[in-house]
Short mmCIF file of N, CA and C and ligand atoms in Angstrom, two decimals:
data_model
loop_
_atom_site.label_atom_id
_atom_site.label_comp_id
_atom_site.label_asym_id
_atom_site.label_seq_id
_atom_site.Cartn_x
_atom_site.Cartn_y
_atom_site.Cartn_z
N MET A 1 16.84 7.99 35.31
CA MET A 1 16.99 8.96 34.24
C MET A 1 16.43 10.33 34.68
N SER A 2 17.06 11.42 34.24
CA SER A 2 16.65 12.73 34.73
C SER A 2 15.28 13.13 34.19
N SER A 3 14.58 14.00 34.94
CA SER A 3 13.26 14.43 34.47
C SER A 3 13.40 15.31 33.23
N ASP A 4 14.57 15.95 33.07
CA ASP A 4 14.82 16.73 31.86
C ASP A 4 14.77 15.84 30.62
N PHE A 5 15.32 14.64 30.77
CA PHE A 5 15.32 13.71 29.65
C PHE A 5 13.88 13.40 29.22
N HIS A 6 13.02 13.10 30.21
CA HIS A 6 11.63 12.77 29.90
C HIS A 6 10.89 13.96 29.31
N LYS A 7 11.18 15.16 29.83
CA LYS A 7 10.54 16.37 29.31
C LYS A 7 10.92 16.58 27.85
N GLU A 8 12.21 16.44 27.60
CA GLU A 8 12.71 16.64 26.22
C GLU A 8 12.12 15.59 25.29
N ARG A 9 12.04 14.36 25.78
CA ARG A 9 11.50 13.27 24.96
C ARG A 9 10.03 13.58 24.63
N ARG A 10 9.28 14.02 25.65
CA ARG A 10 7.87 14.34 25.44
C ARG A 10 7.72 15.49 24.45
N ALA A 11 8.57 16.50 24.60
CA ALA A 11 8.50 17.67 23.71
C ALA A 11 8.82 17.24 22.28
N TRP A 12 9.80 16.36 22.15
CA TRP A 12 10.19 15.89 20.81
C TRP A 12 9.02 15.14 20.17
N PHE A 13 8.37 14.28 20.96
CA PHE A 13 7.24 13.52 20.41
C PHE A 13 6.08 14.44 20.04
N GLN A 14 5.86 15.48 20.86
CA GLN A 14 4.78 16.42 20.54
C GLN A 14 5.01 17.03 19.16
N ILE A 15 6.24 17.46 18.92
CA ILE A 15 6.58 18.07 17.64
C ILE A 15 6.42 17.03 16.52
N LYS A 16 6.96 15.85 16.75
CA LYS A 16 6.87 14.81 15.72
C LYS A 16 5.41 14.49 15.39
N HIS A 17 4.58 14.36 16.41
CA HIS A 17 3.18 14.00 16.19
C HIS A 17 2.41 15.09 15.47
N GLN A 18 2.77 16.34 15.77
CA GLN A 18 2.14 17.45 15.06
C GLN A 18 2.49 17.39 13.58
N ILE A 19 3.77 17.12 13.31
CA ILE A 19 4.22 17.04 11.91
C ILE A 19 3.54 15.86 11.21
N VAL A 20 3.52 14.71 11.85
CA VAL A 20 2.91 13.53 11.23
C VAL A 20 1.43 13.79 10.93
N GLY A 21 0.71 14.32 11.91
CA GLY A 21 -0.73 14.57 11.73
C GLY A 21 -0.98 15.56 10.60
N THR A 22 -0.23 16.66 10.60
CA THR A 22 -0.44 17.70 9.58
C THR A 22 -0.02 17.20 8.20
N TYR A 23 1.16 16.59 8.15
CA TYR A 23 1.67 16.13 6.85
C TYR A 23 0.75 15.06 6.27
N LEU A 24 0.34 14.13 7.11
CA LEU A 24 -0.50 13.02 6.63
C LEU A 24 -1.84 13.53 6.12
N SER A 25 -2.37 14.52 6.78
CA SER A 25 -3.64 15.09 6.35
C SER A 25 -3.49 15.76 4.99
N LEU A 26 -2.40 16.51 4.81
CA LEU A 26 -2.15 17.16 3.52
C LEU A 26 -1.88 16.11 2.44
N PHE A 27 -1.11 15.11 2.82
CA PHE A 27 -0.76 14.00 1.93
C PHE A 27 -2.03 13.33 1.40
N LEU A 28 -2.95 13.06 2.33
CA LEU A 28 -4.21 12.42 1.96
C LEU A 28 -5.06 13.35 1.09
N GLY A 29 -5.06 14.63 1.45
CA GLY A 29 -5.84 15.60 0.68
C GLY A 29 -5.35 15.68 -0.76
N LYS A 30 -4.05 15.74 -0.94
CA LYS A 30 -3.47 15.88 -2.30
C LYS A 30 -3.55 14.56 -3.06
N LEU A 31 -3.00 13.50 -2.44
CA LEU A 31 -2.85 12.25 -3.19
C LEU A 31 -4.12 11.41 -3.23
N GLY A 32 -5.09 11.79 -2.41
CA GLY A 32 -6.35 11.07 -2.45
C GLY A 32 -7.34 11.69 -3.45
N LYS A 33 -6.89 12.71 -4.15
CA LYS A 33 -7.76 13.44 -5.09
C LYS A 33 -8.44 12.50 -6.10
N ALA A 34 -7.65 11.56 -6.59
CA ALA A 34 -8.18 10.67 -7.63
C ALA A 34 -9.05 9.56 -7.04
N GLY A 35 -9.14 9.52 -5.71
CA GLY A 35 -9.96 8.49 -5.08
C GLY A 35 -9.24 7.18 -4.89
N ASP A 36 -7.91 7.19 -5.11
CA ASP A 36 -7.13 5.96 -4.94
C ASP A 36 -6.69 5.78 -3.48
N ARG A 37 -6.55 4.56 -3.11
CA ARG A 37 -6.07 4.22 -1.76
C ARG A 37 -4.65 4.75 -1.54
N VAL A 38 -4.37 5.26 -0.35
CA VAL A 38 -3.01 5.64 0.01
C VAL A 38 -2.65 4.99 1.35
N TYR A 39 -1.37 4.74 1.53
CA TYR A 39 -0.92 4.02 2.72
C TYR A 39 -0.04 4.87 3.62
N TYR A 40 -0.20 4.64 4.91
CA TYR A 40 0.72 5.16 5.92
C TYR A 40 1.38 3.94 6.56
N VAL A 41 2.70 3.89 6.51
CA VAL A 41 3.42 2.76 7.10
C VAL A 41 4.22 3.26 8.30
N ASP A 42 3.86 2.76 9.47
CA ASP A 42 4.58 3.11 10.70
C ASP A 42 5.51 1.95 11.03
N GLY A 43 6.76 2.09 10.67
CA GLY A 43 7.72 0.98 10.78
C GLY A 43 8.14 0.65 12.19
N PHE A 44 7.95 1.59 13.11
CA PHE A 44 8.33 1.40 14.52
C PHE A 44 7.17 1.97 15.34
N ALA A 45 6.08 1.25 15.31
CA ALA A 45 4.78 1.85 15.68
C ALA A 45 4.60 2.16 17.16
N GLY A 46 5.18 1.34 18.04
CA GLY A 46 4.89 1.53 19.46
C GLY A 46 3.49 1.04 19.77
N GLN A 47 2.92 1.49 20.89
CA GLN A 47 1.65 0.92 21.35
C GLN A 47 0.43 1.78 21.06
N GLY A 48 0.62 2.80 20.26
CA GLY A 48 -0.53 3.66 19.91
C GLY A 48 -0.66 4.84 20.84
N ARG A 49 -0.24 4.64 22.07
CA ARG A 49 -0.22 5.73 23.05
C ARG A 49 1.13 5.78 23.73
N LEU A 50 1.55 6.97 24.10
CA LEU A 50 2.78 7.09 24.88
C LEU A 50 2.47 6.74 26.33
N ASP A 51 3.52 6.62 27.14
CA ASP A 51 3.33 6.25 28.54
C ASP A 51 2.43 7.22 29.29
N ASP A 52 2.44 8.49 28.88
CA ASP A 52 1.61 9.49 29.58
C ASP A 52 0.17 9.52 29.03
N GLY A 53 -0.16 8.59 28.14
CA GLY A 53 -1.54 8.49 27.66
C GLY A 53 -1.81 9.27 26.39
N THR A 54 -0.89 10.12 25.97
CA THR A 54 -1.14 10.89 24.75
C THR A 54 -1.04 9.97 23.53
N GLU A 55 -1.73 10.37 22.48
CA GLU A 55 -1.79 9.53 21.29
C GLU A 55 -0.45 9.48 20.57
N GLY A 56 -0.06 8.28 20.17
CA GLY A 56 1.15 8.10 19.39
C GLY A 56 0.82 8.11 17.90
N SER A 57 1.86 7.97 17.10
CA SER A 57 1.69 8.10 15.65
C SER A 57 0.66 7.11 15.07
N ALA A 58 0.66 5.87 15.56
CA ALA A 58 -0.25 4.86 15.00
C ALA A 58 -1.72 5.24 15.23
N LEU A 59 -1.99 5.79 16.40
CA LEU A 59 -3.36 6.18 16.72
C LEU A 59 -3.76 7.47 16.00
N ILE A 60 -2.83 8.38 15.89
CA ILE A 60 -3.09 9.63 15.15
C ILE A 60 -3.47 9.29 13.70
N ALA A 61 -2.69 8.39 13.09
CA ALA A 61 -2.95 8.02 11.69
C ALA A 61 -4.27 7.26 11.56
N ALA A 62 -4.53 6.35 12.51
CA ALA A 62 -5.77 5.56 12.44
C ALA A 62 -6.99 6.47 12.53
N LYS A 63 -6.94 7.46 13.42
CA LYS A 63 -8.08 8.37 13.58
C LYS A 63 -8.27 9.22 12.33
N LEU A 64 -7.17 9.62 11.74
CA LEU A 64 -7.24 10.41 10.52
C LEU A 64 -7.83 9.57 9.37
N ALA A 65 -7.46 8.30 9.35
CA ALA A 65 -7.99 7.40 8.32
C ALA A 65 -9.51 7.26 8.49
N ALA A 66 -9.94 7.12 9.74
CA ALA A 66 -11.38 6.93 10.01
C ALA A 66 -12.17 8.22 9.82
N GLU A 67 -11.56 9.35 10.19
CA GLU A 67 -12.25 10.64 10.12
C GLU A 67 -11.35 11.69 9.48
N PRO A 68 -11.13 11.60 8.17
CA PRO A 68 -10.24 12.59 7.54
C PRO A 68 -10.87 13.99 7.56
N ILE A 69 -10.01 15.00 7.53
CA ILE A 69 -10.53 16.38 7.55
C ILE A 69 -11.41 16.60 6.33
N GLN A 70 -10.94 16.13 5.17
CA GLN A 70 -11.78 16.22 3.96
C GLN A 70 -12.60 14.94 3.87
N LYS A 71 -13.89 15.09 4.08
CA LYS A 71 -14.76 13.91 4.17
C LYS A 71 -14.70 13.04 2.91
N SER A 72 -14.41 13.69 1.77
CA SER A 72 -14.34 12.93 0.51
C SER A 72 -13.17 11.95 0.51
N ARG A 73 -12.26 12.07 1.47
CA ARG A 73 -11.10 11.17 1.53
C ARG A 73 -11.35 9.97 2.44
N LYS A 74 -12.54 9.88 2.97
CA LYS A 74 -12.86 8.78 3.90
C LYS A 74 -12.70 7.42 3.19
N GLY A 75 -12.04 6.50 3.86
CA GLY A 75 -11.87 5.15 3.32
C GLY A 75 -10.64 4.99 2.44
N LEU A 76 -9.94 6.11 2.17
CA LEU A 76 -8.78 6.03 1.27
C LEU A 76 -7.48 5.69 2.00
N LEU A 77 -7.35 6.18 3.24
CA LEU A 77 -6.09 5.97 3.96
C LEU A 77 -6.09 4.64 4.70
N HIS A 78 -5.04 3.86 4.43
CA HIS A 78 -4.88 2.58 5.11
C HIS A 78 -3.54 2.57 5.84
N CYS A 79 -3.58 2.11 7.06
CA CYS A 79 -2.38 2.18 7.91
C CYS A 79 -1.80 0.78 8.12
N ILE A 80 -0.49 0.69 7.96
CA ILE A 80 0.22 -0.55 8.26
C ILE A 80 1.21 -0.23 9.38
N ASN A 81 1.05 -0.89 10.50
CA ASN A 81 1.94 -0.65 11.64
C ASN A 81 2.80 -1.88 11.90
N VAL A 82 4.07 -1.63 12.19
CA VAL A 82 4.96 -2.74 12.52
C VAL A 82 5.52 -2.51 13.92
N GLU A 83 5.43 -3.55 14.73
CA GLU A 83 5.95 -3.45 16.10
C GLU A 83 6.57 -4.79 16.48
N VAL A 84 7.79 -4.73 17.01
CA VAL A 84 8.52 -5.96 17.29
C VAL A 84 8.27 -6.52 18.69
N ASP A 85 8.01 -5.64 19.65
CA ASP A 85 7.90 -6.10 21.04
C ASP A 85 6.51 -6.70 21.30
N PRO A 86 6.44 -7.96 21.77
CA PRO A 86 5.14 -8.64 21.92
C PRO A 86 4.14 -7.89 22.81
N ALA A 87 4.59 -7.41 23.98
CA ALA A 87 3.66 -6.72 24.88
C ALA A 87 3.19 -5.40 24.27
N THR A 88 4.11 -4.71 23.64
CA THR A 88 3.75 -3.44 23.00
C THR A 88 2.78 -3.71 21.84
N PHE A 89 3.03 -4.80 21.13
CA PHE A 89 2.15 -5.16 20.01
C PHE A 89 0.73 -5.41 20.49
N GLU A 90 0.61 -6.12 21.64
CA GLU A 90 -0.73 -6.39 22.21
C GLU A 90 -1.46 -5.09 22.48
N ASN A 91 -0.75 -4.13 23.07
CA ASN A 91 -1.36 -2.84 23.38
C ASN A 91 -1.73 -2.09 22.10
N LEU A 92 -0.88 -2.22 21.10
CA LEU A 92 -1.16 -1.58 19.81
C LEU A 92 -2.44 -2.16 19.20
N GLU A 93 -2.57 -3.48 19.29
CA GLU A 93 -3.77 -4.14 18.76
C GLU A 93 -5.02 -3.60 19.47
N LYS A 94 -4.92 -3.46 20.79
CA LYS A 94 -6.07 -2.97 21.57
C LYS A 94 -6.39 -1.53 21.19
N ALA A 95 -5.34 -0.69 21.11
CA ALA A 95 -5.56 0.74 20.85
C ALA A 95 -6.16 0.97 19.46
N THR A 96 -5.78 0.12 18.51
CA THR A 96 -6.24 0.36 17.13
C THR A 96 -7.46 -0.50 16.76
N ALA A 97 -7.93 -1.33 17.70
CA ALA A 97 -9.07 -2.22 17.41
C ALA A 97 -10.29 -1.47 16.86
N PRO A 98 -10.61 -0.28 17.36
CA PRO A 98 -11.79 0.42 16.81
C PRO A 98 -11.62 0.83 15.33
N TYR A 99 -10.39 0.74 14.83
CA TYR A 99 -10.11 1.19 13.46
C TYR A 99 -9.70 0.01 12.57
N ALA A 100 -10.15 -1.17 12.95
CA ALA A 100 -9.69 -2.40 12.29
C ALA A 100 -9.89 -2.38 10.77
N ASN A 101 -10.90 -1.66 10.30
CA ASN A 101 -11.15 -1.68 8.84
C ASN A 101 -10.12 -0.87 8.05
N CYS A 102 -9.34 -0.02 8.74
CA CYS A 102 -8.33 0.75 8.00
C CYS A 102 -6.92 0.56 8.57
N VAL A 103 -6.78 -0.36 9.53
CA VAL A 103 -5.46 -0.58 10.15
C VAL A 103 -5.06 -2.05 10.06
N ARG A 104 -3.83 -2.28 9.71
CA ARG A 104 -3.27 -3.64 9.72
C ARG A 104 -2.01 -3.60 10.57
N ASN A 105 -1.97 -4.37 11.63
CA ASN A 105 -0.80 -4.42 12.51
C ASN A 105 0.01 -5.67 12.22
N LEU A 106 1.31 -5.49 12.02
CA LEU A 106 2.18 -6.63 11.75
C LEU A 106 3.18 -6.76 12.90
N ARG A 107 3.28 -7.97 13.42
CA ARG A 107 4.22 -8.18 14.53
C ARG A 107 5.55 -8.71 14.01
N GLY A 108 6.63 -8.01 14.32
CA GLY A 108 7.95 -8.41 13.86
C GLY A 108 8.79 -7.17 13.63
N THR A 109 9.96 -7.38 13.03
CA THR A 109 10.80 -6.22 12.75
C THR A 109 10.39 -5.61 11.41
N PHE A 110 10.60 -4.32 11.31
CA PHE A 110 10.30 -3.61 10.07
C PHE A 110 11.09 -4.24 8.92
N GLN A 111 12.36 -4.56 9.19
CA GLN A 111 13.22 -5.14 8.16
C GLN A 111 12.61 -6.45 7.63
N ASP A 112 12.17 -7.31 8.55
CA ASP A 112 11.61 -8.61 8.15
C ASP A 112 10.26 -8.46 7.45
N LYS A 113 9.51 -7.45 7.87
CA LYS A 113 8.15 -7.29 7.33
C LYS A 113 8.10 -6.49 6.03
N LEU A 114 9.22 -5.88 5.66
CA LEU A 114 9.21 -5.01 4.48
C LEU A 114 8.69 -5.69 3.20
N PRO A 115 9.12 -6.92 2.88
CA PRO A 115 8.57 -7.54 1.66
C PRO A 115 7.05 -7.67 1.70
N GLU A 116 6.51 -8.04 2.88
CA GLU A 116 5.05 -8.17 3.03
C GLU A 116 4.37 -6.80 2.87
N ILE A 117 5.01 -5.78 3.44
CA ILE A 117 4.46 -4.42 3.34
C ILE A 117 4.40 -3.98 1.88
N LEU A 118 5.48 -4.20 1.18
CA LEU A 118 5.54 -3.78 -0.23
C LEU A 118 4.49 -4.51 -1.06
N LYS A 119 4.25 -5.77 -0.70
CA LYS A 119 3.21 -6.55 -1.40
C LYS A 119 1.83 -5.95 -1.13
N LEU A 120 1.58 -5.59 0.13
CA LEU A 120 0.28 -5.01 0.51
C LEU A 120 0.06 -3.68 -0.20
N ILE A 121 1.11 -2.88 -0.28
CA ILE A 121 0.99 -1.54 -0.88
C ILE A 121 0.78 -1.63 -2.39
N GLY A 122 1.45 -2.58 -3.01
CA GLY A 122 1.35 -2.73 -4.47
C GLY A 122 1.78 -1.44 -5.17
N ASN A 123 0.93 -0.95 -6.05
CA ASN A 123 1.29 0.27 -6.80
C ASN A 123 0.75 1.54 -6.16
N HIS A 124 0.17 1.42 -4.98
CA HIS A 124 -0.41 2.60 -4.33
C HIS A 124 0.67 3.50 -3.74
N THR A 125 0.29 4.75 -3.52
CA THR A 125 1.23 5.70 -2.92
C THR A 125 1.33 5.43 -1.42
N ALA A 126 2.54 5.57 -0.88
CA ALA A 126 2.71 5.31 0.55
C ALA A 126 3.63 6.33 1.20
N PHE A 127 3.31 6.61 2.45
CA PHE A 127 4.13 7.49 3.28
C PHE A 127 4.74 6.62 4.39
N PHE A 128 6.05 6.55 4.43
CA PHE A 128 6.73 5.72 5.44
C PHE A 128 7.21 6.59 6.60
N ASP A 129 6.86 6.17 7.79
CA ASP A 129 7.30 6.82 9.03
C ASP A 129 8.20 5.81 9.74
N TRP A 130 9.49 6.10 9.83
CA TRP A 130 10.40 5.15 10.50
C TRP A 130 11.49 5.83 11.26
C1 SAM B 201 9.69 5.29 20.08
S1 SAM B 201 8.62 3.95 19.96
C2 SAM B 201 7.40 4.35 18.79
C3 SAM B 201 6.82 5.71 18.78
C4 SAM B 201 5.74 5.92 17.76
N1 SAM B 201 6.16 5.62 16.39
C5 SAM B 201 5.26 7.37 17.82
O1 SAM B 201 5.80 8.23 17.10
O2 SAM B 201 4.33 7.65 18.59
C6 SAM B 201 9.59 2.83 18.99
C7 SAM B 201 9.01 1.42 18.90
O3 SAM B 201 9.72 0.71 17.89
C8 SAM B 201 9.79 -0.65 18.28
N2 SAM B 201 10.90 -1.24 17.52
C9 SAM B 201 12.23 -1.19 17.79
N3 SAM B 201 12.93 -1.80 16.81
C10 SAM B 201 12.03 -2.23 15.89
C11 SAM B 201 12.14 -2.89 14.62
N4 SAM B 201 13.33 -3.22 14.12
N5 SAM B 201 11.01 -3.13 13.92
C12 SAM B 201 9.80 -2.78 14.42
N6 SAM B 201 9.62 -2.17 15.63
C13 SAM B 201 10.73 -1.88 16.33
C14 SAM B 201 9.98 -0.60 19.78
O4 SAM B 201 9.57 -1.81 20.40
C15 SAM B 201 9.12 0.61 20.16
O5 SAM B 201 7.84 0.20 20.59
#
């Protein structure tokens, strides 16, 4: 595959991760006002890091959950990650292990896990990344 493809892919992920990080932080700031739990669902989570070592969406969200910009939102954000590939899932588990109290990783397809996800979320507000 051409190096242009990888460059473009990396650039696209950089933009996506910036949007996810910024949006999620604002989302938590606004919707966490009442002190209620809010969820981030990463339906196609990957391994937490990209091949070049930069943080992926699951890790960005986990870190934000553990250390939100607004300290009063600490403990409110809970992350549900879904990953189908077994080896990638193992890496995801390792990458998010330090955030185990606010991260739940589900192994399987997003489609198959959706009923379980909806049960976990209940009536809470959720942001789906898919
Ligand atoms: C592009 S990567 C994830 C990137 C990551 N969300 C980020 O933004 O940093 C997509 C991942 O989705 C997984 N995947 C593909 N189909 C899936 C499905 N139906 N359900 C859950 N995971 C899936 C792949 O194994 C792969 O690890």
